[in-house]
Amino acid sequence: MGKMNFDQNINRRNTGSAKWDGLENKFQLENADGVIPMWVADADFFVAPEIGEAVKKAVEFEIYGYKESNPNLFDAIIGWQKKRFGFDVKKEWLTTMTGVVAVVTAAVQTFTKEGDGVIIQTPVYYPFANTIKANNRNIIEAPLTETEKDGCLYYEIDFDVFEKACADENAKLFILCSPHNPLGRVWTEEELKKMGEIARKHGVFVVSDEIHCDIMTPGNKFTPFLKVNPESYNSAIATSSASKTFNIAGLHAAYAIIPCEENLKAFKATTGKNSATAIGVVGAEALIAAYTKAEYYVDEFNAYVSENMRYMVEFVKENLPEVRIVNPEGTYLVWVDITKAVPEGTDVNRFMADEVKVAIDPGYWFGEGYKGYIRMNAATTKANIVESMNRLKAALTK
């Protein structure tokens, strides 16, 4: 028996939760009571007590003026990267921001100019495309190859396609999603090395989003992009956070790892220009507590959500022959193809919200050609997982 009770049913309605209280507006529902939210990527679990205590301590003195940065923040990040991944990060490589998407956006602004091409591996986390377009850059897609493995959906890198994208004369930057959201792929060392080699060959800068790095299913291991590509220190950065692992996304605490002094200086010039140079004191204290006092939480969390995803995979295989599902290697996100199980032209977002009573992220957010796909968040109670899958079966087989 672990320290955490992830089976606890916590009522998050009327707590200001985007995941639960944002349902009516996000999904155009008159009343979302009874709808199970499996969309936005946060978890329905309490944080580790050590994190809660750190947050309470940070706010107990009731003057909330400007604060000095906690000198232990970078040490906590360095220790975590070393212990969990064997990656030796130096203090002078680190800078903080409010979120990983903010880091990606600042990197796009720093290392490309308007009109440049930015490569993404679709279907992929949709804020990548949003920030590329919002900053007047052009999307260059290097789609992942859809196949099957052990009866499940599986995605691979077509390195010919990837190299063609990197060889595009307009391609200046590649946003790598590692582990991949929403496909659950954990890239191997060989895949990471090969992507790094191709990017360097064509002078393409790499930004590696590693926010889901801690969340692994059994038998899988995360490898930092920079760890296996030291040759890319002058042409790559990585970004991560404790937010997904420890369920502290609302505290807005992320960091970037930038080994090249010149690149770090340029990056900080961009964030300074945007007046977006620091994280809040509460987020910093939560991150420090997570990385220095709550490692046990990761292992318990991974075991629980891995079992949830295993259940989902087996349920689909046994009950829904027209549905295809990935067997995630990492993250707590599950990519599902219901194209053949619903009438042609079905709006999966509406179908799931109105008929299944489960709120999801529709596949078309992640890329063209995925209108019949959905992304489901397995970081919830087993009871919600079971009920959601039963509802899906009932709606698809009635």
Tab-separated table of C-alpha atoms in Angstrom:
chain	number	residue	atom	x	y	z
A	1	MET	CA	0.000	0.000	0.000
A	2	GLY	CA	1.479	3.325	-1.047
A	3	LYS	CA	1.226	6.700	0.614
A	4	MET	CA	-1.310	8.045	-1.884
A	5	ASN	CA	-4.925	6.980	-2.335
A	6	PHE	CA	-5.565	7.609	-6.006
A	7	ASP	CA	-8.915	5.805	-5.776
A	8	GLN	CA	-10.304	8.647	-3.671
A	9	ASN	CA	-13.235	10.301	-5.416
A	10	ILE	CA	-12.545	14.044	-5.116
A	11	ASN	CA	-15.300	16.463	-6.107
A	12	ARG	CA	-13.574	19.136	-8.202
A	13	ARG	CA	-16.741	20.879	-9.347
A	14	ASN	CA	-17.029	24.475	-8.091
A	15	THR	CA	-13.327	24.689	-7.283
A	16	GLY	CA	-12.378	26.795	-10.292
A	17	SER	CA	-11.012	23.735	-12.101
A	18	ALA	CA	-10.666	24.295	-15.846
A	19	LYS	CA	-11.089	20.572	-16.373
A	20	TRP	CA	-14.345	20.293	-14.432
A	21	ASP	CA	-15.840	23.787	-14.188
A	22	GLY	CA	-14.957	24.720	-17.751
A	23	LEU	CA	-17.068	21.934	-19.258
A	24	GLU	CA	-20.186	23.966	-19.979
A	25	ASN	CA	-18.362	26.659	-21.937
A	26	LYS	CA	-15.774	24.439	-23.599
A	27	PHE	CA	-18.244	21.855	-24.822
A	28	GLN	CA	-21.356	24.038	-25.183
A	29	LEU	CA	-23.303	22.091	-22.568
A	30	GLU	CA	-26.252	23.534	-20.706
A	31	ASN	CA	-25.427	21.431	-17.668
A	32	ALA	CA	-22.316	19.243	-17.448
A	33	ASP	CA	-23.232	17.503	-14.199
A	34	GLY	CA	-22.670	13.806	-14.851
A	35	VAL	CA	-20.176	14.368	-17.669
A	36	ILE	CA	-16.783	12.783	-16.979
A	37	PRO	CA	-13.957	15.117	-18.066
A	38	MET	CA	-11.098	13.248	-19.696
A	39	TRP	CA	-9.741	16.147	-21.712
A	40	VAL	CA	-7.267	18.740	-20.398
A	41	ALA	CA	-4.072	17.146	-19.067
A	42	ASP	CA	-4.246	17.485	-15.326
A	43	ALA	CA	-4.958	14.752	-12.784
A	44	ASP	CA	-7.876	14.193	-10.426
A	45	PHE	CA	-5.546	13.426	-7.521
A	46	PHE	CA	-4.332	15.330	-4.499
A	47	VAL	CA	-0.700	16.375	-4.574
A	48	ALA	CA	1.894	14.776	-2.328
A	49	PRO	CA	1.527	16.121	1.238
A	50	GLU	CA	5.046	17.512	1.057
A	51	ILE	CA	3.996	19.765	-1.806
A	52	GLY	CA	0.862	20.912	-0.017
A	53	GLU	CA	2.906	21.770	3.055
A	54	ALA	CA	5.413	23.737	0.969
A	55	VAL	CA	2.615	25.730	-0.663
A	56	LYS	CA	0.994	26.501	2.681
A	57	LYS	CA	4.300	27.627	4.129
A	58	ALA	CA	4.910	29.860	1.117
A	59	VAL	CA	1.670	31.766	1.736
A	60	GLU	CA	1.419	31.738	5.533
A	61	PHE	CA	3.164	35.109	5.862
A	62	GLU	CA	0.439	37.376	4.560
A	63	ILE	CA	2.448	39.910	2.613
A	64	TYR	CA	2.615	38.787	-0.990
A	65	GLY	CA	5.087	41.278	-2.376
A	66	TYR	CA	7.972	40.627	-4.735
A	67	LYS	CA	10.186	37.762	-3.597
A	68	GLU	CA	13.790	36.783	-4.023
A	69	SER	CA	14.318	33.592	-5.996
A	70	ASN	CA	14.843	30.526	-3.851
A	71	PRO	CA	18.540	29.608	-4.232
A	72	ASN	CA	17.616	25.918	-3.955
A	73	LEU	CA	15.463	25.941	-7.102
A	74	PHE	CA	18.179	25.167	-9.638
A	75	ASP	CA	19.791	22.631	-7.293
A	76	ALA	CA	16.464	20.763	-7.132
A	77	ILE	CA	16.200	20.662	-10.924
A	78	ILE	CA	19.819	19.547	-11.309
A	79	GLY	CA	19.366	16.810	-8.716
A	80	TRP	CA	16.178	15.532	-10.335
A	81	GLN	CA	17.650	15.364	-13.828
A	82	LYS	CA	20.704	13.538	-12.513
A	83	LYS	CA	18.864	11.049	-10.314
A	84	ARG	CA	16.017	10.217	-12.654
A	85	PHE	CA	17.759	10.351	-16.023
A	86	GLY	CA	21.504	10.402	-15.403
A	87	PHE	CA	21.735	13.790	-17.110
A	88	ASP	CA	24.325	16.231	-15.753
A	89	VAL	CA	22.744	19.666	-16.057
A	90	LYS	CA	24.813	22.701	-15.089
A	91	LYS	CA	23.322	25.579	-13.115
A	92	GLU	CA	24.400	28.114	-15.710
A	93	TRP	CA	22.258	26.309	-18.322
A	94	LEU	CA	18.986	26.925	-16.484
A	95	THR	CA	16.303	29.571	-16.677
A	96	THR	CA	12.679	29.525	-15.566
A	97	MET	CA	9.352	30.518	-17.073
A	98	THR	CA	5.676	30.150	-16.285
A	99	GLY	CA	5.114	27.157	-18.541
A	100	VAL	CA	6.561	24.857	-21.155
A	101	VAL	CA	4.441	26.405	-23.915
A	102	ALA	CA	5.848	29.799	-22.904
A	103	VAL	CA	9.365	28.380	-23.322
A	104	VAL	CA	8.490	26.954	-26.741
A	105	THR	CA	6.984	30.270	-27.804
A	106	ALA	CA	10.020	32.242	-26.643
A	107	ALA	CA	12.283	29.785	-28.476
A	108	VAL	CA	10.312	30.245	-31.709
A	109	GLN	CA	10.642	34.001	-31.313
A	110	THR	CA	14.367	33.786	-30.475
A	111	PHE	CA	15.689	31.250	-32.942
A	112	THR	CA	13.513	31.965	-35.981
A	113	LYS	CA	12.170	35.012	-37.760
A	114	GLU	CA	8.804	35.730	-39.350
A	115	GLY	CA	8.241	33.594	-42.421
A	116	ASP	CA	10.577	30.824	-41.297
A	117	GLY	CA	9.424	27.217	-41.216
A	118	VAL	CA	8.970	25.268	-37.980
A	119	ILE	CA	8.753	21.469	-38.082
A	120	ILE	CA	6.256	19.454	-36.024
A	121	GLN	CA	5.543	15.715	-36.037
A	122	THR	CA	1.792	15.435	-36.438
A	123	PRO	CA	-0.523	14.474	-34.869
A	124	VAL	CA	0.973	16.470	-32.009
A	125	TYR	CA	0.163	18.755	-29.074
A	126	TYR	CA	-1.873	21.519	-30.716
A	127	PRO	CA	-0.343	24.574	-28.925
A	128	PHE	CA	2.763	23.966	-31.064
A	129	ALA	CA	0.849	24.809	-34.229
A	130	ASN	CA	-0.962	27.643	-32.484
A	131	THR	CA	2.237	29.389	-31.414
A	132	ILE	CA	3.875	28.888	-34.822
A	133	LYS	CA	0.934	30.565	-36.553
A	134	ALA	CA	0.506	33.276	-33.904
A	135	ASN	CA	4.121	34.318	-34.415
A	136	ASN	CA	3.823	34.432	-38.205
A	137	ARG	CA	5.981	31.405	-38.834
A	138	ASN	CA	5.045	28.575	-41.186
A	139	ILE	CA	4.229	25.021	-40.151
A	140	ILE	CA	6.224	22.263	-41.825
A	141	GLU	CA	4.696	18.885	-41.037
A	142	ALA	CA	6.736	15.714	-40.745
A	143	PRO	CA	3.853	13.307	-40.039
A	144	LEU	CA	4.503	10.211	-37.987
A	145	THR	CA	3.728	6.888	-39.649
A	146	GLU	CA	0.660	5.099	-38.315
A	147	THR	CA	0.987	1.349	-38.027
A	148	GLU	CA	0.032	-1.416	-35.601
A	149	LYS	CA	1.922	-3.259	-32.891
A	150	ASP	CA	0.519	-6.089	-30.761
A	151	GLY	CA	-2.990	-5.291	-31.933
A	152	CYS	CA	-2.753	-1.609	-31.026
A	153	LEU	CA	-2.178	1.646	-32.874
A	154	TYR	CA	1.514	2.508	-33.047
A	155	TYR	CA	3.449	5.419	-34.507
A	156	GLU	CA	6.958	5.577	-35.903
A	157	ILE	CA	9.243	8.203	-37.376
A	158	ASP	CA	9.727	7.991	-41.124
A	159	PHE	CA	13.239	9.398	-41.223
A	160	ASP	CA	13.030	10.060	-44.956
A	161	VAL	CA	10.000	12.268	-44.291
A	162	PHE	CA	11.752	13.908	-41.346
A	163	GLU	CA	14.900	14.597	-43.348
A	164	LYS	CA	12.878	16.038	-46.218
A	165	ALA	CA	11.259	18.442	-43.764
A	166	CYS	CA	14.636	19.436	-42.293
A	167	ALA	CA	16.080	19.905	-45.792
A	168	ASP	CA	13.369	22.441	-46.662
A	169	GLU	CA	15.227	25.703	-47.202
A	170	ASN	CA	12.718	27.489	-44.963
A	171	ALA	CA	13.037	25.033	-42.053
A	172	LYS	CA	14.837	26.668	-39.146
A	173	LEU	CA	13.469	24.987	-36.032
A	174	PHE	CA	11.998	21.637	-34.970
A	175	ILE	CA	9.703	21.260	-31.955
A	176	LEU	CA	10.165	17.742	-30.598
A	177	CYS	CA	7.496	16.324	-28.293
A	178	SER	CA	9.302	13.837	-26.061
A	179	PRO	CA	7.498	11.812	-24.773
A	180	HIS	CA	4.964	12.363	-27.499
A	181	ASN	CA	1.597	13.901	-26.733
A	182	PRO	CA	-0.950	12.534	-27.690
A	183	LEU	CA	0.550	9.300	-29.047
A	184	GLY	CA	2.332	8.105	-25.917
A	185	ARG	CA	5.560	7.246	-27.717
A	186	VAL	CA	8.757	7.321	-25.660
A	187	TRP	CA	11.512	7.865	-28.196
A	188	THR	CA	14.467	5.496	-28.001
A	189	GLU	CA	18.067	6.676	-27.732
A	190	GLU	CA	18.600	5.636	-31.335
A	191	GLU	CA	15.594	7.649	-32.546
A	192	LEU	CA	16.694	10.697	-30.567
A	193	LYS	CA	20.259	10.461	-31.860
A	194	LYS	CA	19.096	10.118	-35.453
A	195	MET	CA	16.739	13.099	-35.176
A	196	GLY	CA	19.589	15.112	-33.691
A	197	GLU	CA	21.988	14.111	-36.466
A	198	ILE	CA	19.538	15.036	-39.217
A	199	ALA	CA	18.659	18.364	-37.596
A	200	ARG	CA	22.340	19.282	-37.228
A	201	LYS	CA	23.075	18.228	-40.797
A	202	HIS	CA	20.526	20.715	-42.101
A	203	GLY	CA	21.105	23.471	-39.575
A	204	VAL	CA	17.732	23.063	-37.865
A	205	PHE	CA	17.476	24.210	-34.244
A	206	VAL	CA	15.746	21.748	-31.867
A	207	VAL	CA	13.376	22.564	-29.007
A	208	SER	CA	12.571	19.434	-26.994
A	209	ASP	CA	9.371	19.585	-24.926
A	210	GLU	CA	9.945	17.019	-22.166
A	211	ILE	CA	7.112	17.860	-19.788
A	212	HIS	CA	5.880	14.234	-19.597
A	213	CYS	CA	9.382	12.838	-19.008
A	214	ASP	CA	8.615	11.289	-15.612
A	215	ILE	CA	5.438	9.473	-16.623
A	216	MET	CA	6.388	6.030	-17.901
A	217	THR	CA	4.549	2.744	-18.232
A	218	PRO	CA	6.352	-0.454	-17.134
A	219	GLY	CA	9.392	-1.377	-19.226
A	220	ASN	CA	9.886	2.084	-20.723
A	221	LYS	CA	12.613	4.607	-19.985
A	222	PHE	CA	12.870	8.291	-20.814
A	223	THR	CA	16.077	9.691	-22.319
A	224	PRO	CA	16.688	13.471	-22.482
A	225	PHE	CA	17.361	14.712	-26.014
A	226	LEU	CA	20.395	16.737	-24.925
A	227	LYS	CA	21.891	13.829	-23.002
A	228	VAL	CA	22.308	11.748	-26.169
A	229	ASN	CA	23.009	14.713	-28.433
A	230	PRO	CA	25.860	16.660	-26.811
A	231	GLU	CA	26.833	17.676	-30.340
A	232	SER	CA	23.599	19.711	-30.346
A	233	TYR	CA	24.472	21.830	-27.311
A	234	ASN	CA	24.897	24.862	-29.585
A	235	SER	CA	21.710	24.198	-31.544
A	236	ALA	CA	19.128	22.790	-29.138
A	237	ILE	CA	17.328	23.457	-25.884
A	238	ALA	CA	15.007	21.382	-23.695
A	239	THR	CA	12.111	22.397	-21.485
A	240	SER	CA	10.291	20.607	-18.699
A	241	SER	CA	8.277	21.046	-15.512
A	242	ALA	CA	6.986	19.165	-12.496
A	243	SER	CA	3.457	20.165	-13.448
A	244	LYS	CA	2.179	16.977	-15.087
A	245	THR	CA	4.024	14.551	-12.825
A	246	PHE	CA	2.995	16.148	-9.534
A	247	ASN	CA	-0.283	17.778	-10.632
A	248	ILE	CA	0.795	21.377	-10.022
A	249	ALA	CA	0.083	22.870	-13.463
A	250	GLY	CA	-1.918	25.729	-11.948
A	251	LEU	CA	1.194	26.982	-10.159
A	252	HIS	CA	2.967	27.794	-13.441
A	253	ALA	CA	6.516	26.630	-12.813
A	254	ALA	CA	8.607	25.458	-15.782
A	255	TYR	CA	12.239	25.613	-16.783
A	256	ALA	CA	14.469	25.548	-19.831
A	257	ILE	CA	17.833	23.830	-20.220
A	258	ILE	CA	20.028	25.852	-22.593
A	259	PRO	CA	23.654	24.617	-22.684
A	260	CYS	CA	24.983	27.311	-25.033
A	261	GLU	CA	25.752	30.612	-23.291
A	262	GLU	CA	25.053	32.639	-26.425
A	263	ASN	CA	21.697	30.924	-26.953
A	264	LEU	CA	20.759	31.436	-23.307
A	265	LYS	CA	21.612	35.119	-23.562
A	266	ALA	CA	19.478	35.467	-26.701
A	267	PHE	CA	16.603	33.544	-25.098
A	268	LYS	CA	16.687	35.734	-21.995
A	269	ALA	CA	16.722	38.831	-24.194
A	270	THR	CA	13.437	37.636	-25.721
A	271	THR	CA	11.798	36.862	-22.376
A	272	GLY	CA	13.055	40.178	-21.033
A	273	LYS	CA	11.537	42.002	-23.992
A	274	ASN	CA	8.254	40.239	-23.245
A	275	SER	CA	8.594	40.982	-19.491
A	276	ALA	CA	8.177	37.248	-18.822
A	277	THR	CA	11.312	36.387	-16.918
A	278	ALA	CA	10.344	34.517	-13.761
A	279	ILE	CA	8.028	31.995	-12.114
A	280	GLY	CA	6.031	32.764	-9.000
A	281	VAL	CA	7.290	31.983	-5.532
A	282	VAL	CA	4.545	29.431	-4.821
A	283	GLY	CA	5.290	27.495	-7.994
A	284	ALA	CA	9.001	27.509	-7.198
A	285	GLU	CA	8.425	26.166	-3.683
A	286	ALA	CA	6.108	23.452	-5.023
A	287	LEU	CA	8.691	22.404	-7.618
A	288	ILE	CA	11.454	22.230	-5.012
A	289	ALA	CA	9.311	20.117	-2.682
A	290	ALA	CA	8.293	17.818	-5.543
A	291	TYR	CA	11.846	17.200	-6.705
A	292	THR	CA	13.447	16.889	-3.276
A	293	LYS	CA	10.787	15.323	-1.038
A	294	ALA	CA	8.164	13.520	-3.113
A	295	GLU	CA	9.904	11.118	-5.474
A	296	TYR	CA	7.788	8.266	-4.117
A	297	TYR	CA	4.753	9.995	-5.634
A	298	VAL	CA	6.054	9.456	-9.169
A	299	ASP	CA	6.306	5.698	-8.800
A	300	GLU	CA	2.874	5.387	-7.214
A	301	PHE	CA	1.346	7.720	-9.793
A	302	ASN	CA	2.901	5.798	-12.686
A	303	ALA	CA	1.709	2.465	-11.352
A	304	TYR	CA	-1.850	3.746	-10.993
A	305	VAL	CA	-2.250	5.484	-14.351
A	306	SER	CA	-0.452	2.631	-16.127
A	307	GLU	CA	-3.071	0.239	-14.782
A	308	ASN	CA	-5.823	2.616	-15.921
A	309	MET	CA	-4.391	2.673	-19.432
A	310	ARG	CA	-3.885	-1.090	-19.464
A	311	TYR	CA	-7.559	-1.471	-18.582
A	312	MET	CA	-8.585	0.873	-21.409
A	313	VAL	CA	-6.482	-1.008	-23.948
A	314	GLU	CA	-7.820	-4.398	-22.917
A	315	PHE	CA	-11.395	-3.107	-22.819
A	316	VAL	CA	-11.162	-1.864	-26.389
A	317	LYS	CA	-9.589	-5.100	-27.611
A	318	GLU	CA	-12.269	-7.222	-25.950
A	319	ASN	CA	-15.371	-5.104	-26.537
A	320	LEU	CA	-14.911	-2.673	-29.424
A	321	PRO	CA	-13.487	-4.384	-32.512
A	322	GLU	CA	-13.975	-1.317	-34.731
A	323	VAL	CA	-12.049	0.942	-32.359
A	324	ARG	CA	-8.270	1.259	-32.410
A	325	ILE	CA	-6.208	2.428	-29.437
A	326	VAL	CA	-2.547	3.071	-28.666
A	327	ASN	CA	-0.817	1.208	-25.850
A	328	PRO	CA	1.032	4.187	-24.328
A	329	GLU	CA	4.703	3.898	-23.450
A	330	GLY	CA	4.561	7.163	-21.529
A	331	THR	CA	2.304	10.086	-20.523
A	332	TYR	CA	-1.177	9.509	-19.102
A	333	LEU	CA	-2.841	10.322	-22.412
A	334	VAL	CA	-4.520	7.735	-24.635
A	335	TRP	CA	-5.066	8.199	-28.389
A	336	VAL	CA	-8.114	6.391	-29.755
A	337	ASP	CA	-9.456	6.002	-33.289
A	338	ILE	CA	-13.252	5.646	-33.406
A	339	THR	CA	-13.562	6.510	-37.109
A	340	LYS	CA	-15.076	3.173	-38.161
A	341	ALA	CA	-17.292	2.900	-35.095
A	342	VAL	CA	-19.333	6.045	-35.771
A	343	PRO	CA	-21.265	7.241	-38.850
A	344	GLU	CA	-19.179	9.070	-41.445
A	345	GLY	CA	-18.961	12.781	-40.753
A	346	THR	CA	-19.631	12.446	-37.032
A	347	ASP	CA	-18.288	15.316	-34.936
A	348	VAL	CA	-16.467	13.252	-32.327
A	349	ASN	CA	-16.356	16.159	-29.893
A	350	ARG	CA	-20.130	16.466	-29.885
A	351	PHE	CA	-20.667	12.698	-29.962
A	352	MET	CA	-18.485	12.155	-26.900
A	353	ALA	CA	-19.919	15.073	-24.928
A	354	ASP	CA	-23.598	14.602	-25.858
A	355	GLU	CA	-23.966	10.844	-26.358
A	356	VAL	CA	-21.169	9.264	-24.298
A	357	LYS	CA	-21.153	11.967	-21.618
A	358	VAL	CA	-17.364	11.952	-21.579
A	359	ALA	CA	-15.434	15.112	-22.474
A	360	ILE	CA	-12.307	14.527	-24.566
A	361	ASP	CA	-9.846	16.362	-26.789
A	362	PRO	CA	-10.914	15.770	-30.414
A	363	GLY	CA	-8.282	14.467	-32.783
A	364	TYR	CA	-8.660	17.304	-35.269
A	365	TRP	CA	-7.066	19.645	-32.698
A	366	PHE	CA	-3.828	17.706	-33.189
A	367	GLY	CA	-3.686	17.672	-36.964
A	368	GLU	CA	-5.620	17.433	-40.196
A	369	GLY	CA	-6.829	13.950	-41.031
A	370	TYR	CA	-7.625	12.932	-37.451
A	371	LYS	CA	-11.305	13.867	-37.277
A	372	GLY	CA	-12.302	10.398	-36.131
A	373	TYR	CA	-9.736	10.292	-33.317
A	374	ILE	CA	-9.917	11.341	-29.680
A	375	ARG	CA	-7.442	11.893	-26.845
A	376	MET	CA	-8.470	10.624	-23.426
A	377	ASN	CA	-6.839	11.516	-20.112
A	378	ALA	CA	-6.299	8.476	-17.874
A	379	ALA	CA	-5.162	10.450	-14.806
A	380	THR	CA	-8.405	9.948	-12.964
A	381	THR	CA	-9.895	7.334	-10.679
A	382	LYS	CA	-10.231	3.762	-11.840
A	383	ALA	CA	-13.972	4.115	-11.234
A	384	ASN	CA	-14.123	6.972	-13.758
A	385	ILE	CA	-12.102	4.928	-16.247
A	386	VAL	CA	-14.432	1.940	-15.947
A	387	GLU	CA	-17.552	4.101	-16.221
A	388	SER	CA	-16.175	6.036	-19.205
A	389	MET	CA	-15.324	2.888	-21.126
A	390	ASN	CA	-18.715	1.357	-20.371
A	391	ARG	CA	-20.401	4.535	-21.596
A	392	LEU	CA	-18.341	4.463	-24.774
A	393	LYS	CA	-19.290	0.853	-25.418
A	394	ALA	CA	-22.968	1.571	-24.804
A	395	ALA	CA	-22.975	4.558	-27.170
A	396	LEU	CA	-21.113	2.735	-29.930
A	397	THR	CA	-23.106	-0.473	-29.787
A	398	LYS	CA	-26.669	0.746	-29.257
